[in-house]
mmCIF file of C-alpha atoms in Angstrom:
data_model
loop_
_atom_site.group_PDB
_atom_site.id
_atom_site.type_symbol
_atom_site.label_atom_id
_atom_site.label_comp_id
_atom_site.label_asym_id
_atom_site.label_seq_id
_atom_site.Cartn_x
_atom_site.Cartn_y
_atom_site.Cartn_z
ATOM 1 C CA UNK Y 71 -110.787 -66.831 -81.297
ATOM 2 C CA UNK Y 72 -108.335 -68.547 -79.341
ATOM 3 C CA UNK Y 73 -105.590 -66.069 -77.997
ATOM 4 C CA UNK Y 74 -101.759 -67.221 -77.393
ATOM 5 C CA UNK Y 75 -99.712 -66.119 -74.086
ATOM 6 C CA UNK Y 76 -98.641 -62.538 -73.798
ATOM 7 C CA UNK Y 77 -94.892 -62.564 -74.425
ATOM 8 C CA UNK Y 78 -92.828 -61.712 -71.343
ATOM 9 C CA UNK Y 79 -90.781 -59.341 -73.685
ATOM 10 C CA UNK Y 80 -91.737 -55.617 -72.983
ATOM 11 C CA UNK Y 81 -90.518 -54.384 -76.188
ATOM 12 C CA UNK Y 82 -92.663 -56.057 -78.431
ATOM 13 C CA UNK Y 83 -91.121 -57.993 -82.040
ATOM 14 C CA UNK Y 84 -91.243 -55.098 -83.782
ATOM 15 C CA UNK Y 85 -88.134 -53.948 -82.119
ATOM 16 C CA UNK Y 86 -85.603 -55.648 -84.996
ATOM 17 C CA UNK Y 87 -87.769 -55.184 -87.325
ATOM 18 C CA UNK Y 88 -88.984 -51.276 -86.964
ATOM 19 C CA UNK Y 89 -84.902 -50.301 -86.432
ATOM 20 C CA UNK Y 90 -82.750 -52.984 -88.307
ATOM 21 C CA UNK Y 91 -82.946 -51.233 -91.653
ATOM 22 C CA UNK Y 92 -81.081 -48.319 -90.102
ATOM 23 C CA UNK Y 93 -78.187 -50.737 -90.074
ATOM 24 C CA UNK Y 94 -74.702 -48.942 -90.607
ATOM 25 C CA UNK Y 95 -72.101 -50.770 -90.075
ATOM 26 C CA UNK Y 96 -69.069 -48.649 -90.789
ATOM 27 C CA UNK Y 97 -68.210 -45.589 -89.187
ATOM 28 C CA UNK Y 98 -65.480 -44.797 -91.189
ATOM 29 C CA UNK Y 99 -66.617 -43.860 -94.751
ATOM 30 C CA UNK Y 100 -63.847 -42.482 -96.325
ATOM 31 C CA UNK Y 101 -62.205 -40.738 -94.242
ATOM 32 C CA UNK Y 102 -58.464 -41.268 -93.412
ATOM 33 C CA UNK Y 103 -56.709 -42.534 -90.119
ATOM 34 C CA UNK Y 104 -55.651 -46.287 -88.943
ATOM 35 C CA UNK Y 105 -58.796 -48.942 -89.837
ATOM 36 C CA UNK Y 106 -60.121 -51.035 -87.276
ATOM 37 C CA UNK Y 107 -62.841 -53.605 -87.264
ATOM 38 C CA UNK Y 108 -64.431 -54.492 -83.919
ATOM 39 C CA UNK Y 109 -66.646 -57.783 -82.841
ATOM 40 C CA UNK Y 110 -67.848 -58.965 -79.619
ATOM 41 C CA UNK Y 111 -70.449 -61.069 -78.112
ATOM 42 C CA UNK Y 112 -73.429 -59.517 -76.049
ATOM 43 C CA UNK Y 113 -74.436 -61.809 -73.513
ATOM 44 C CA UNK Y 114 -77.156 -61.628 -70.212
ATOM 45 C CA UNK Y 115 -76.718 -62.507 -66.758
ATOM 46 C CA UNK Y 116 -76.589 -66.479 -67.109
ATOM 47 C CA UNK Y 117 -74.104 -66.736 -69.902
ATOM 48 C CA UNK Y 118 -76.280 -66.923 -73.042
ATOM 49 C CA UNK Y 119 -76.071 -64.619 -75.734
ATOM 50 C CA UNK Y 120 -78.361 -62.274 -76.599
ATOM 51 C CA UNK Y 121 -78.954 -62.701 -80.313
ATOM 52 C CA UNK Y 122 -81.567 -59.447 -81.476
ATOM 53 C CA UNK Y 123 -79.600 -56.593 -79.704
ATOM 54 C CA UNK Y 124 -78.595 -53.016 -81.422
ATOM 55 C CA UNK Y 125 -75.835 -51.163 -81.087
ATOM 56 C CA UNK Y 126 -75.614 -47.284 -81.472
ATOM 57 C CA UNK Y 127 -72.168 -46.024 -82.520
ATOM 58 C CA UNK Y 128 -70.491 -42.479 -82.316
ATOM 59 C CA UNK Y 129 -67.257 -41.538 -82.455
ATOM 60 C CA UNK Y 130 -64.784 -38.918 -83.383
ATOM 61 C CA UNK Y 131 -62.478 -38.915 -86.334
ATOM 62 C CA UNK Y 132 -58.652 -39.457 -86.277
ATOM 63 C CA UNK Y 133 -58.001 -36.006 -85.305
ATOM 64 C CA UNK Y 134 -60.219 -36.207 -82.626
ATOM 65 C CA UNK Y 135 -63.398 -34.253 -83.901
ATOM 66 C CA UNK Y 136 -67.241 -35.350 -84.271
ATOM 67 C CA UNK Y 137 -68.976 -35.068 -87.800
ATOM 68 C CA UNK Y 138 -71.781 -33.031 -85.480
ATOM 69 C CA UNK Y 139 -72.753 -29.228 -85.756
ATOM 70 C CA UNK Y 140 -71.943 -28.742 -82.072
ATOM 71 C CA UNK Y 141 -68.176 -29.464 -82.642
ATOM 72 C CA UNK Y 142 -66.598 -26.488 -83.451
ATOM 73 C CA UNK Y 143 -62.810 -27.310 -82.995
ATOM 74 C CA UNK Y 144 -60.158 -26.232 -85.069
ATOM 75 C CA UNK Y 145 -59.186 -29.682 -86.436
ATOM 76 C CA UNK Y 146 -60.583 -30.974 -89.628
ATOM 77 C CA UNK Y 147 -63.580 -33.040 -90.979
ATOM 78 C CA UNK Y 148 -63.227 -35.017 -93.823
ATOM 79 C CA UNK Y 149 -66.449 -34.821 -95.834
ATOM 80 C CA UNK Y 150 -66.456 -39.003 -95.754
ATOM 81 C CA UNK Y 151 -66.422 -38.926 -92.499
ATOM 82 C CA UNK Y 152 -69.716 -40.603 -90.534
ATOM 83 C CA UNK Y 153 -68.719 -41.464 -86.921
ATOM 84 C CA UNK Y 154 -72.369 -42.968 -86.413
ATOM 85 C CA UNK Y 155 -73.438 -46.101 -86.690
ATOM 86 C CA UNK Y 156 -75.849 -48.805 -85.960
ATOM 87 C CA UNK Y 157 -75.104 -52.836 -85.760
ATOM 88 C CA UNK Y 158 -77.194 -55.459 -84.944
ATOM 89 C CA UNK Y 159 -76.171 -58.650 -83.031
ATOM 90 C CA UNK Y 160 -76.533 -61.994 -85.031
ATOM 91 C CA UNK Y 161 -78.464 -65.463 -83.740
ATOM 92 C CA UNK Y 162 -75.168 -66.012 -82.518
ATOM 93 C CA UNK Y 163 -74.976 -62.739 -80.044
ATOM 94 C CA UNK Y 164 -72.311 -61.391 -81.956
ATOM 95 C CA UNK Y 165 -71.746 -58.017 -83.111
ATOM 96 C CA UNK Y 166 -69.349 -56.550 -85.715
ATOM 97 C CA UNK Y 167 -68.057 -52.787 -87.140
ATOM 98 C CA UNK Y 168 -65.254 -51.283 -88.683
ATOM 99 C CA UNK Y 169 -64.104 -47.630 -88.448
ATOM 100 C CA UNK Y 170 -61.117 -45.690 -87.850
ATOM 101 C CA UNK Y 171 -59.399 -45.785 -84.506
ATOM 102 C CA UNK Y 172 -60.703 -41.761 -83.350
ATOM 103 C CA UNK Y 173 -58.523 -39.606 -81.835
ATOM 104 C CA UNK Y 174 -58.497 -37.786 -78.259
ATOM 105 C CA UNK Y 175 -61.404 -35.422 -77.178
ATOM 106 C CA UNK Y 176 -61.632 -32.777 -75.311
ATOM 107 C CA UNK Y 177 -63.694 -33.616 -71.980
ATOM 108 C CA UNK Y 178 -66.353 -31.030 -70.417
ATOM 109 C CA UNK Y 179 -63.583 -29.620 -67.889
ATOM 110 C CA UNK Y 180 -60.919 -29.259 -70.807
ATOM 111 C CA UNK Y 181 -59.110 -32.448 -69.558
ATOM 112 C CA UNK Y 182 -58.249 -34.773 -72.864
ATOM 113 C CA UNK Y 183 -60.290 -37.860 -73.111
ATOM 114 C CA UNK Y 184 -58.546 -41.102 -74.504
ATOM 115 C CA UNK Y 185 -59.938 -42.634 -78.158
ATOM 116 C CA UNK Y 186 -63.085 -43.746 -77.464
ATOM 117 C CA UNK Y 187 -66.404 -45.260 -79.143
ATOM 118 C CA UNK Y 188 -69.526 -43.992 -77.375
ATOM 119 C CA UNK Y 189 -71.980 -47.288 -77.484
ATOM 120 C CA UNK Y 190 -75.841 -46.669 -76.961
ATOM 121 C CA UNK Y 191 -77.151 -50.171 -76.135
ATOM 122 C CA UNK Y 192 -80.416 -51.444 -77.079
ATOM 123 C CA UNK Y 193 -82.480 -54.417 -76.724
ATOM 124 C CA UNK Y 194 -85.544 -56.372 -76.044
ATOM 125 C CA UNK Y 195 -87.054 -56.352 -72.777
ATOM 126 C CA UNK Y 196 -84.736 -53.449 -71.600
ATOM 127 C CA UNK Y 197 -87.092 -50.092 -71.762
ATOM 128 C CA UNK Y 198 -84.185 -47.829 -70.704
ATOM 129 C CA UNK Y 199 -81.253 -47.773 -73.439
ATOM 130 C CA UNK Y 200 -77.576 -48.415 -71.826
ATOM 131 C CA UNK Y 201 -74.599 -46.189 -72.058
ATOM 132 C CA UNK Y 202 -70.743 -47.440 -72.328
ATOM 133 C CA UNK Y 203 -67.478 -46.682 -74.247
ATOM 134 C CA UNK Y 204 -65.382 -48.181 -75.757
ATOM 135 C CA UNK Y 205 -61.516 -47.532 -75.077
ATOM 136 C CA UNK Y 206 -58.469 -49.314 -76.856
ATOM 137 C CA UNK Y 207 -56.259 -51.238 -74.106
ATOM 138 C CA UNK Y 208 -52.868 -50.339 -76.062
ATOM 139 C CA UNK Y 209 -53.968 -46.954 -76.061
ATOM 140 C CA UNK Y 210 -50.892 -45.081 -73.961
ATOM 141 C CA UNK Y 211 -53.399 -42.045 -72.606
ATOM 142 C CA UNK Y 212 -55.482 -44.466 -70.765
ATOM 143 C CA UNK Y 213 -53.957 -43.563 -67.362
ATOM 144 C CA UNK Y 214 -55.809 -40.056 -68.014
ATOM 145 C CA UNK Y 215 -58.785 -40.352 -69.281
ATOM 146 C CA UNK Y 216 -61.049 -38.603 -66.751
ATOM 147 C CA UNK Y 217 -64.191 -40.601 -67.066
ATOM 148 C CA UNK Y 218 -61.953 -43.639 -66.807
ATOM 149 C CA UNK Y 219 -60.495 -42.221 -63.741
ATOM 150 C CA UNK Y 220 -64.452 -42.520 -62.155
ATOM 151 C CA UNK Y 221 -64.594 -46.125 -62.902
ATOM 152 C CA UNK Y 222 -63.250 -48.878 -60.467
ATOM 153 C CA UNK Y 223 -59.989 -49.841 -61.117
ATOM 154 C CA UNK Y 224 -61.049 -53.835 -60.812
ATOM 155 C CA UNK Y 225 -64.130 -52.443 -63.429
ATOM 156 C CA UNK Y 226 -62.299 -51.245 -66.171
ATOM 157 C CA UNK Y 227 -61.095 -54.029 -68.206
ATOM 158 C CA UNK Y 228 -64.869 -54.537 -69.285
ATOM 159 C CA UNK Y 229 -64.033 -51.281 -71.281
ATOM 160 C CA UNK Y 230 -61.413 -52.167 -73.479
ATOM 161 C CA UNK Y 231 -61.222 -53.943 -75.974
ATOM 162 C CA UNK Y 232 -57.773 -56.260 -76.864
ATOM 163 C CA UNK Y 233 -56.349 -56.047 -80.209
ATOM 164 C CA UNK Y 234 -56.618 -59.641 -81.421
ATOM 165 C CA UNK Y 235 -54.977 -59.526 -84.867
ATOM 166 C CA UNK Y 236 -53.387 -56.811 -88.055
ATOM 167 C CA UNK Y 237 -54.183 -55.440 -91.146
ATOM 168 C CA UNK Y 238 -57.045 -53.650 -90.633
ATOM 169 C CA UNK Y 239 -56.403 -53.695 -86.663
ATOM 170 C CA UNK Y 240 -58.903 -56.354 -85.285
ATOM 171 C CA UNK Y 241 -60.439 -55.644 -81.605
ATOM 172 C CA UNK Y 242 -62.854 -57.548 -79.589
ATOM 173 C CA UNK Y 243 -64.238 -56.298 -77.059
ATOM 174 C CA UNK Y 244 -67.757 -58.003 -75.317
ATOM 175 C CA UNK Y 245 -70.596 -56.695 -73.203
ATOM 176 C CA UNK Y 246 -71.744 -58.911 -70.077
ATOM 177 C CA UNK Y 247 -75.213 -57.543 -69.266
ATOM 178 C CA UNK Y 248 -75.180 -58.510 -65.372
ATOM 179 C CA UNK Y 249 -72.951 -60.681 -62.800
ATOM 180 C CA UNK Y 250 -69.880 -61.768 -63.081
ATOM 181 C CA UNK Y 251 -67.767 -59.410 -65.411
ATOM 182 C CA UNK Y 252 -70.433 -57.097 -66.272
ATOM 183 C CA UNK Y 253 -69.475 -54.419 -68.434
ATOM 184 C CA UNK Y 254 -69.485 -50.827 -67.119
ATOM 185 C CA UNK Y 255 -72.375 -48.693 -68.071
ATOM 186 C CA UNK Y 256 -72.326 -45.049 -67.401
ATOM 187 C CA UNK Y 257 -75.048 -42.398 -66.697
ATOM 188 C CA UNK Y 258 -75.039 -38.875 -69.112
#
């Protein structure tokens, strides 16, 4: 038996195929609060796009609270309500979700966090998942956000995503995985 080259991957092809089915592309469910649908384009250090990445989503609802056990604030939870998530990119790099836009958080210190998407990024050859957020550039709170405030001020545009059209509101917001433009990943 003749045996082919060992793939340079380290995550093996079972990667989309072993996750994929826990695709969920909206956030949102039923709950109520302004819709939004959000694409980008995942791309690597040279440019090209990387078409079999996943995307792990979680968010808080309009009012600013987490469909989680661990969130005990005195703000409602619509029973719809998901706030989690899981998108693939297509051949094409691309990635697409629609949700609600979530409200402010409370940050560890007490100090109010803007609207924010928590993204979990992961993808072939890359053993250790990546960490970013999502904020909204037209968002007015921006200016305190206190994890924000850590990031470089010449960084922080690869966190926000530009509304690009109306009705639901349409973001876009892309992730450059190294180089020029790289997107801001965090460590929890």
């Amino acid at each position: 038996m003749r045996r082919g080259l060992t793939p340079s991957q380290t995550v093996g092809p079972f990667f989309h195929g072993g996750l994929m089915w826990l695709d969920v592309p909206d956030l949102a469910g039923t709950a109520t609060g302004e819709r939004i649908d959000v694409s980008g384009t995942i791309v690597d250090g040279d440019g090209a796009v990387v078409p079999d990445a996943m995307l792990e989503l979680w968010q808080a609802n309009a009012q600013g609270r987490y469909a989680h056990p661990a969130d005990r604030q005195n703000t409602p939870l619509e029973p719809g309500f998901k706030g989690f998530g899981r998108i693939a990119t297509d051949k094409a790099g691309v990635f697409r979700f629609r949700s609600i836009k979530p409200g402010s958080v409370p940050g560890i210190d007490g100090k109010v966090q803007s609207p924010h998407i928590n993204v979990t990024l992961f993808m072939r050859g890359q053993l250790t998942h990546l960490q970013t957020r999502i904020y909204f550039a037209d968002d007015a709170s921006l200016a305190g956000d206190p994890a924000l405030a850590l990031v470089d001020p010449k960084r922080r545009d690869t966190l926000l995503a530009r509304r690009v059209g109306d009705e639901p509101a349409r973001y876009e917001w892309n992730i450059v995985m190294q180089g020029r433009n790289e997107t801001v990943f965090f460590q929890f």
